[in-house]
Short mmCIF file of C-alpha atoms in Angstrom, two decimals:
data_model
loop_
_atom_site.label_atom_id
_atom_site.label_comp_id
_atom_site.label_asym_id
_atom_site.label_seq_id
_atom_site.Cartn_x
_atom_site.Cartn_y
_atom_site.Cartn_z
CA UNK G 29 32.23 -15.51 -15.73
CA UNK G 30 30.41 -12.20 -15.40
CA UNK G 31 30.42 -12.25 -11.60
CA UNK G 32 34.23 -12.36 -11.61
CA UNK G 33 34.41 -8.87 -13.14
CA UNK G 34 36.21 -6.52 -10.74
CA UNK G 35 33.95 -3.76 -9.51
CA UNK G 36 34.04 -1.03 -6.92
CA UNK G 37 30.87 -1.01 -4.84
CA UNK G 38 29.92 1.49 -2.16
CA UNK G 39 27.34 0.66 0.53
CA UNK G 40 25.57 3.51 2.30
CA UNK G 41 23.38 2.49 5.23
CA UNK G 42 21.15 4.64 7.38
CA UNK G 43 17.67 5.31 8.68
CA UNK G 44 16.80 7.91 5.99
CA UNK G 45 13.81 9.21 7.91
CA UNK G 46 13.50 11.01 5.54
CA UNK G 47 16.17 10.98 2.80
CA UNK G 48 17.46 14.54 2.33
CA UNK G 49 20.05 16.56 0.41
CA UNK G 50 22.69 15.85 3.04
CA UNK G 51 22.58 12.19 2.00
CA UNK G 52 22.71 13.17 -1.66
CA UNK G 53 25.80 15.30 -1.01
CA UNK G 54 27.52 12.22 0.46
CA UNK G 55 26.75 10.30 -2.73
CA UNK G 56 28.11 13.10 -4.92
CA UNK G 57 31.31 13.46 -2.86
CA UNK G 58 32.00 9.74 -3.10
CA UNK G 59 31.33 9.76 -6.84
CA UNK G 60 33.95 12.46 -7.29
CA UNK G 61 36.49 10.74 -5.05
CA UNK G 62 36.45 7.06 -6.06
CA UNK G 63 34.02 6.71 -9.03
CA UNK G 64 32.31 3.46 -7.90
CA UNK G 65 30.64 1.15 -10.41
CA UNK G 66 27.68 0.64 -8.09
CA UNK G 67 26.28 2.59 -5.15
CA UNK G 68 24.03 0.54 -2.85
CA UNK G 69 21.76 2.39 -0.42
CA UNK G 70 20.32 0.16 2.27
CA UNK G 71 17.77 1.56 4.75
CA UNK G 72 17.99 0.10 8.26
CA UNK G 73 15.10 -1.67 9.91
CA UNK G 74 16.29 -1.50 13.53
CA UNK G 75 19.55 0.48 13.67
CA UNK G 76 21.68 -0.75 16.63
CA UNK G 77 23.08 2.67 17.53
CA UNK G 78 19.72 4.44 17.62
CA UNK G 79 17.52 4.38 20.72
CA UNK G 80 14.36 5.41 18.88
CA UNK G 81 12.72 3.45 16.09
CA UNK G 82 12.19 5.18 12.73
CA UNK G 83 8.99 7.21 12.46
CA UNK G 84 8.18 6.27 8.86
CA UNK G 85 7.69 2.61 7.99
CA UNK G 86 10.39 0.62 6.23
CA UNK G 87 8.49 0.60 2.95
CA UNK G 88 7.84 4.36 3.10
CA UNK G 89 11.53 5.07 3.67
CA UNK G 90 12.41 2.69 0.83
CA UNK G 91 9.93 4.42 -1.49
CA UNK G 92 11.30 7.88 -0.63
CA UNK G 93 14.83 6.65 -1.39
CA UNK G 94 13.64 5.38 -4.77
CA UNK G 95 12.20 8.82 -5.55
CA UNK G 96 15.27 10.73 -4.38
CA UNK G 97 17.73 8.58 -6.34
CA UNK G 98 15.49 8.03 -9.35
CA UNK G 99 17.80 9.82 -11.82
CA UNK G 100 21.05 8.22 -10.62
CA UNK G 101 21.89 5.30 -12.92
CA UNK G 102 24.45 3.50 -10.76
CA UNK G 103 22.34 3.54 -7.55
CA UNK G 104 20.53 0.51 -6.19
CA UNK G 105 18.11 0.83 -3.27
CA UNK G 106 18.34 -2.42 -1.34
CA UNK G 107 15.51 -4.06 0.61
CA UNK G 108 17.92 -6.47 2.30
CA UNK G 109 17.73 -5.11 5.85
CA UNK G 110 14.09 -4.00 5.84
CA UNK G 111 12.84 -7.30 4.37
CA UNK G 112 14.07 -9.42 7.28
CA UNK G 113 11.22 -11.15 9.09
CA UNK G 114 12.79 -11.01 12.55
CA UNK G 115 13.12 -8.06 14.85
CA UNK G 116 16.91 -8.25 15.11
CA UNK G 117 18.90 -5.06 14.84
CA UNK G 118 20.61 -4.22 11.55
CA UNK G 119 24.24 -5.03 12.37
CA UNK G 120 26.71 -3.86 9.73
CA UNK G 121 28.81 -7.03 9.66
CA UNK G 122 25.74 -9.08 8.63
CA UNK G 123 24.96 -6.64 5.81
CA UNK G 124 28.58 -6.68 4.60
CA UNK G 125 28.60 -10.51 4.64
CA UNK G 126 25.43 -10.49 2.54
CA UNK G 127 26.83 -8.22 -0.16
CA UNK G 128 30.21 -9.94 -0.17
CA UNK G 129 28.46 -13.19 -1.06
CA UNK G 130 26.69 -11.47 -3.96
CA UNK G 131 29.82 -9.64 -5.16
CA UNK G 132 32.72 -11.91 -4.06
CA UNK G 133 35.22 -10.45 -6.52
CA UNK G 134 34.35 -6.80 -6.00
CA UNK G 135 36.00 -4.19 -3.79
CA UNK G 136 33.44 -3.15 -1.21
CA UNK G 137 33.40 0.16 0.63
CA UNK G 138 31.15 0.96 3.56
CA UNK G 139 30.29 4.59 4.40
CA UNK G 140 30.73 5.75 8.01
CA UNK G 141 30.19 9.18 9.56
CA UNK G 142 33.16 10.63 11.45
CA UNK G 143 31.29 10.40 14.79
CA UNK G 144 30.65 6.67 14.27
CA UNK G 145 34.17 6.10 12.95
CA UNK G 146 35.65 7.17 16.28
CA UNK G 147 33.80 4.38 18.10
CA UNK G 148 34.10 1.90 15.23
CA UNK G 149 36.15 -0.59 17.26
CA UNK G 150 33.17 -0.96 19.61
CA UNK G 151 30.98 -2.16 16.73
CA UNK G 152 29.92 -5.79 16.77
CA UNK G 153 32.44 -7.95 14.87
CA UNK G 154 34.23 -4.88 13.52
CA UNK G 155 37.27 -6.95 12.43
CA UNK G 156 35.02 -9.06 10.24
CA UNK G 157 33.82 -5.86 8.55
CA UNK G 158 37.39 -4.74 7.88
CA UNK G 159 38.31 -8.14 6.46
CA UNK G 160 35.64 -7.83 3.79
CA UNK G 161 35.48 -4.12 2.96
CA UNK G 162 37.18 -0.74 3.24
CA UNK G 163 35.72 2.25 5.02
CA UNK G 164 34.81 5.64 3.63
CA UNK G 165 34.72 8.18 6.43
CA UNK G 166 32.54 11.23 5.85
CA UNK G 167 33.60 14.15 8.02
CA UNK G 168 30.80 16.71 7.93
CA UNK G 169 31.43 18.33 11.28
CA UNK G 170 35.23 18.49 11.05
CA UNK G 171 35.53 16.07 13.97
CA UNK G 172 38.94 15.05 15.22
CA UNK G 173 39.42 11.45 14.08
CA UNK G 174 40.83 9.25 16.85
CA UNK G 175 40.93 5.93 14.98
CA UNK G 176 43.65 4.91 12.56
CA UNK G 177 42.51 2.16 10.20
CA UNK G 178 44.42 1.17 7.07
CA UNK G 179 42.98 1.57 3.57
CA UNK G 180 40.35 4.03 4.77
CA UNK G 181 39.17 6.80 2.46
CA UNK G 182 38.55 10.17 4.13
CA UNK G 183 36.19 12.70 2.59
CA UNK G 184 35.33 16.14 3.98
CA UNK G 185 32.02 17.65 2.95
CA UNK G 186 30.15 20.81 3.85
CA UNK G 187 27.70 20.05 6.68
CA UNK G 188 23.98 20.47 6.11
CA UNK G 189 22.56 22.84 8.73
CA UNK G 190 19.44 20.84 9.48
CA UNK G 191 18.52 17.42 10.87
CA UNK G 192 16.08 14.73 9.76
CA UNK G 193 14.06 15.46 12.90
CA UNK G 194 13.70 19.11 11.88
CA UNK G 195 12.72 18.07 8.35
CA UNK G 196 10.02 15.80 9.71
CA UNK G 197 8.48 18.77 11.51
CA UNK G 198 8.88 21.15 8.56
CA UNK G 199 9.52 19.42 5.19
CA UNK G 200 11.72 22.22 3.83
CA UNK G 201 11.93 22.43 0.02
CA UNK G 202 15.53 23.60 0.34
CA UNK G 203 16.64 20.24 1.71
CA UNK G 204 14.17 17.70 0.31
CA UNK G 205 13.49 16.40 -3.17
CA UNK G 206 10.09 17.74 -4.39
CA UNK G 207 8.93 14.17 -5.07
CA UNK G 208 9.84 13.18 -1.52
CA UNK G 209 7.88 16.16 -0.15
CA UNK G 210 4.86 15.14 -2.21
CA UNK G 211 5.18 11.56 -0.94
CA UNK G 212 5.38 12.75 2.69
CA UNK G 213 2.27 14.88 2.25
CA UNK G 214 0.20 12.34 0.30
CA UNK G 215 0.97 9.53 2.77
CA UNK G 216 0.54 11.76 5.85
CA UNK G 217 4.02 10.89 7.09
CA UNK G 218 5.27 12.69 10.20
CA UNK G 219 1.89 14.41 10.67
CA UNK G 220 1.67 13.53 14.35
CA UNK G 221 5.23 14.74 14.99
CA UNK G 222 4.50 17.99 13.15
CA UNK G 223 1.35 18.66 15.15
CA UNK G 224 2.78 17.72 18.54
CA UNK G 225 5.62 20.19 18.04
CA UNK G 226 3.09 23.03 17.65
CA UNK G 227 0.73 22.44 20.55
CA UNK G 228 0.32 21.23 24.11
CA UNK G 229 -0.66 17.66 24.97
CA UNK G 230 -4.14 18.91 25.92
CA UNK G 231 -4.61 20.59 22.53
CA UNK G 232 -3.29 17.52 20.72
CA UNK G 233 -5.87 15.28 22.41
CA UNK G 234 -8.59 17.74 21.38
CA UNK G 235 -7.28 17.50 17.79
CA UNK G 236 -7.49 13.69 17.84
CA UNK G 237 -11.08 13.81 19.10
CA UNK G 238 -12.08 16.33 16.43
CA UNK G 239 -10.38 14.20 13.81
CA UNK G 240 -12.23 11.06 14.84
CA UNK G 241 -15.62 12.80 14.76
CA UNK G 242 -14.86 14.60 11.48
CA UNK G 243 -14.11 11.27 9.79
CA UNK G 244 -17.25 9.77 11.32
CA UNK G 245 -19.37 12.60 9.92
CA UNK G 246 -17.68 12.42 6.51
CA UNK G 247 -18.35 8.69 6.35
CA UNK G 248 -22.07 9.33 6.91
CA UNK G 249 -22.25 12.22 4.45
CA UNK G 250 -19.72 11.63 1.67
CA UNK G 251 -17.08 8.88 1.72
CA UNK G 252 -14.93 10.86 -0.72
CA UNK G 253 -14.39 13.50 1.97
CA UNK G 254 -13.02 11.16 4.67
CA UNK G 255 -9.36 11.77 3.83
CA UNK G 256 -9.84 15.53 3.45
CA UNK G 257 -11.71 15.62 6.75
CA UNK G 258 -8.79 13.78 8.35
CA UNK G 259 -6.18 16.23 7.06
CA UNK G 260 -8.22 19.37 7.77
CA UNK G 261 -9.09 18.31 11.31
CA UNK G 262 -5.53 17.25 12.17
CA UNK G 263 -4.15 20.65 11.13
CA UNK G 264 -7.09 22.86 12.14
CA UNK G 265 -5.60 24.11 15.43
CA UNK G 266 -1.85 24.16 14.71
CA UNK G 267 -1.73 27.94 15.31
CA UNK G 268 -4.11 27.99 18.29
CA UNK G 269 -1.29 28.17 20.84
CA UNK G 270 1.17 30.08 18.69
CA UNK G 271 2.51 33.33 20.12
CA UNK G 272 0.71 36.36 18.71
CA UNK G 273 4.02 37.76 17.49
CA UNK G 274 4.61 34.56 15.48
CA UNK G 275 1.09 34.62 14.08
CA UNK G 276 1.39 38.24 13.00
CA UNK G 277 4.47 37.39 10.97
CA UNK G 278 2.29 35.00 8.96
CA UNK G 279 -0.66 37.37 8.48
CA UNK G 280 0.25 41.02 8.10
CA UNK G 281 -3.34 42.01 7.30
CA UNK G 282 -6.77 40.38 7.65
CA UNK G 283 -10.49 41.16 7.55
CA UNK G 284 -11.09 42.70 10.97
CA UNK G 285 -14.86 42.80 10.46
CA UNK G 286 -14.96 39.05 9.96
CA UNK G 287 -12.37 38.34 12.67
CA UNK G 288 -13.25 40.76 15.50
CA UNK G 289 -10.35 39.69 17.76
CA UNK G 290 -6.91 38.41 16.83
CA UNK G 291 -7.65 35.17 18.68
CA UNK G 292 -10.36 34.38 16.11
CA UNK G 293 -7.75 34.41 13.33
CA UNK G 294 -6.09 31.17 14.49
CA UNK G 295 -7.94 29.21 11.78
CA UNK G 296 -6.60 31.60 9.15
CA UNK G 297 -3.07 31.39 10.60
CA UNK G 298 -3.29 27.59 10.77
CA UNK G 299 -4.23 27.44 7.09
CA UNK G 300 -1.35 29.73 6.11
CA UNK G 301 1.13 27.72 8.17
CA UNK G 302 -0.13 24.39 6.75
CA UNK G 303 0.28 25.70 3.22
CA UNK G 304 3.61 27.49 3.68
CA UNK G 305 5.45 24.98 5.86
CA UNK G 306 3.64 21.65 5.61
CA UNK G 307 2.95 21.65 1.86
CA UNK G 308 -0.84 21.39 2.09
CA UNK G 309 -2.02 22.74 -1.25
CA UNK G 310 -5.62 21.54 -1.47
CA UNK G 311 -7.75 24.71 -1.40
CA UNK G 312 -10.81 22.92 -0.04
CA UNK G 313 -8.79 21.65 2.94
CA UNK G 314 -7.11 25.01 3.53
CA UNK G 315 -10.43 26.85 3.40
CA UNK G 316 -12.00 24.41 5.88
CA UNK G 317 -9.12 25.08 8.30
CA UNK G 318 -9.42 28.82 7.73
CA UNK G 319 -13.21 28.84 8.22
CA UNK G 320 -13.53 26.53 11.22
CA UNK G 321 -13.59 29.40 13.76
CA UNK G 322 -15.87 31.82 11.93
CA UNK G 323 -17.44 30.28 8.79
CA UNK G 324 -17.96 32.32 5.64
CA UNK G 325 -21.34 32.96 4.02
CA UNK G 326 -21.12 30.01 1.61
CA UNK G 327 -19.65 27.07 3.56
CA UNK G 328 -18.67 23.90 1.71
CA UNK G 329 -19.57 20.44 2.95
CA UNK G 330 -16.02 20.06 4.31
CA UNK G 331 -16.33 23.45 6.06
CA UNK G 332 -19.49 22.25 7.80
CA UNK G 333 -17.99 18.88 8.74
CA UNK G 334 -14.97 20.45 10.41
CA UNK G 335 -16.99 23.16 12.15
CA UNK G 336 -19.43 20.62 13.59
CA UNK G 337 -16.68 18.19 14.60
CA UNK G 338 -14.78 20.94 16.39
CA UNK G 339 -17.85 22.13 18.30
CA UNK G 340 -19.25 18.64 19.05
CA UNK G 341 -16.19 16.59 20.03
CA UNK G 342 -16.77 14.43 23.16
CA UNK G 343 -15.08 16.73 25.70
CA UNK G 344 -17.45 19.60 24.94
CA UNK G 345 -19.76 20.30 27.88
CA UNK G 346 -23.33 21.58 28.13
CA UNK G 347 -21.84 25.02 28.65
CA UNK G 348 -20.34 24.75 25.16
CA UNK G 349 -23.36 23.21 23.42
CA UNK G 350 -26.68 22.18 24.94
CA UNK G 351 -27.33 18.83 23.27
CA UNK G 352 -24.18 17.49 21.66
CA UNK G 353 -25.46 13.97 20.90
CA UNK G 354 -28.64 15.27 19.22
CA UNK G 355 -26.54 17.56 17.04
CA UNK G 356 -24.31 14.66 15.95
CA UNK G 357 -27.32 12.53 15.03
CA UNK G 358 -28.82 15.42 13.05
CA UNK G 359 -25.50 16.14 11.29
CA UNK G 360 -25.31 12.57 10.00
CA UNK G 361 -28.80 12.91 8.50
CA UNK G 362 -28.87 16.58 7.54
CA UNK G 363 -25.46 18.25 7.87
CA UNK G 364 -26.61 21.64 6.61
CA UNK G 365 -29.45 21.90 9.10
CA UNK G 366 -27.20 20.82 11.99
CA UNK G 367 -24.49 23.25 10.93
CA UNK G 368 -26.73 26.35 10.79
CA UNK G 369 -28.52 25.44 14.01
CA UNK G 370 -25.18 24.93 15.77
CA UNK G 371 -23.75 28.12 14.28
CA UNK G 372 -26.71 30.12 15.57
CA UNK G 373 -26.37 28.66 19.08
CA UNK G 374 -22.61 29.35 19.10
CA UNK G 375 -23.10 32.96 17.96
CA UNK G 376 -25.68 33.54 20.69
CA UNK G 377 -23.35 31.98 23.25
CA UNK G 378 -20.60 34.49 22.45
CA UNK G 379 -22.79 37.60 22.29
#
């Protein structure tokens, strides 16, 4: 029977939040070492050795894995762990039992990092794992291995000098598949983590309020702009609390007539940062971010939405704007009129 055919199958588990080139290098190293017939990648739902839950959803992490391994013929991305209905943690012995039932006559290998290998005998039902598969130990950090387990394959690879957490904050093209980067951006993954890393809790709450109002205005004016209003408002102040020295590295020159003080350039710096580091490429969104402090002479609808939302968010006081509620009502009926009236009042306030 076909299922009796002897095969070598490697199982690589992990959170993959997100999948990056470090994971790909593990795949390539194993391919060179043992040439498996099948390579199964199984994202964890609730990893037992992690205190924090994954940031991206199970299906998003699965989809990113599909994109990253799209051109690898012998790779299967498994939904086994993420498709479980319960909230139980993803114990390795259960996963190994599952695949051993599917491939009873195959030689299974399970991939373990050197740090986890050293505490392997503390894993739940570790003997059951060893009875059904061999281990492949990946030593990226040249750790001293304290365990001695028979039939284990040891592979040394060059460590990747970045973590998944860092890649969530800045999706670096050097370490991520371009399709994965596009997926992260289009699905707004890790946006909150990115923003929180760039501002205080007070500034973040302001951002959320602006975002809520911007979407509310967009819904009243043009439904097609709701998503763009969301992205522009979430990123509009990411450079507001940046050190001036950091900001100046991003903008070496700027229009000093339009931006009379360096503080007023934070919209421009935010737009540059969003484009350079967060892969925001939509010009309409970038221009709205750039123009939200001092608008240009020909503002777009999105420009006006963001400007009004920023100036009219609920924590603004009468010292900021005289009649916030009236402005919001007017903006939903006649955005242009509300925008120019608000702009005039703001300009007079800062004279």
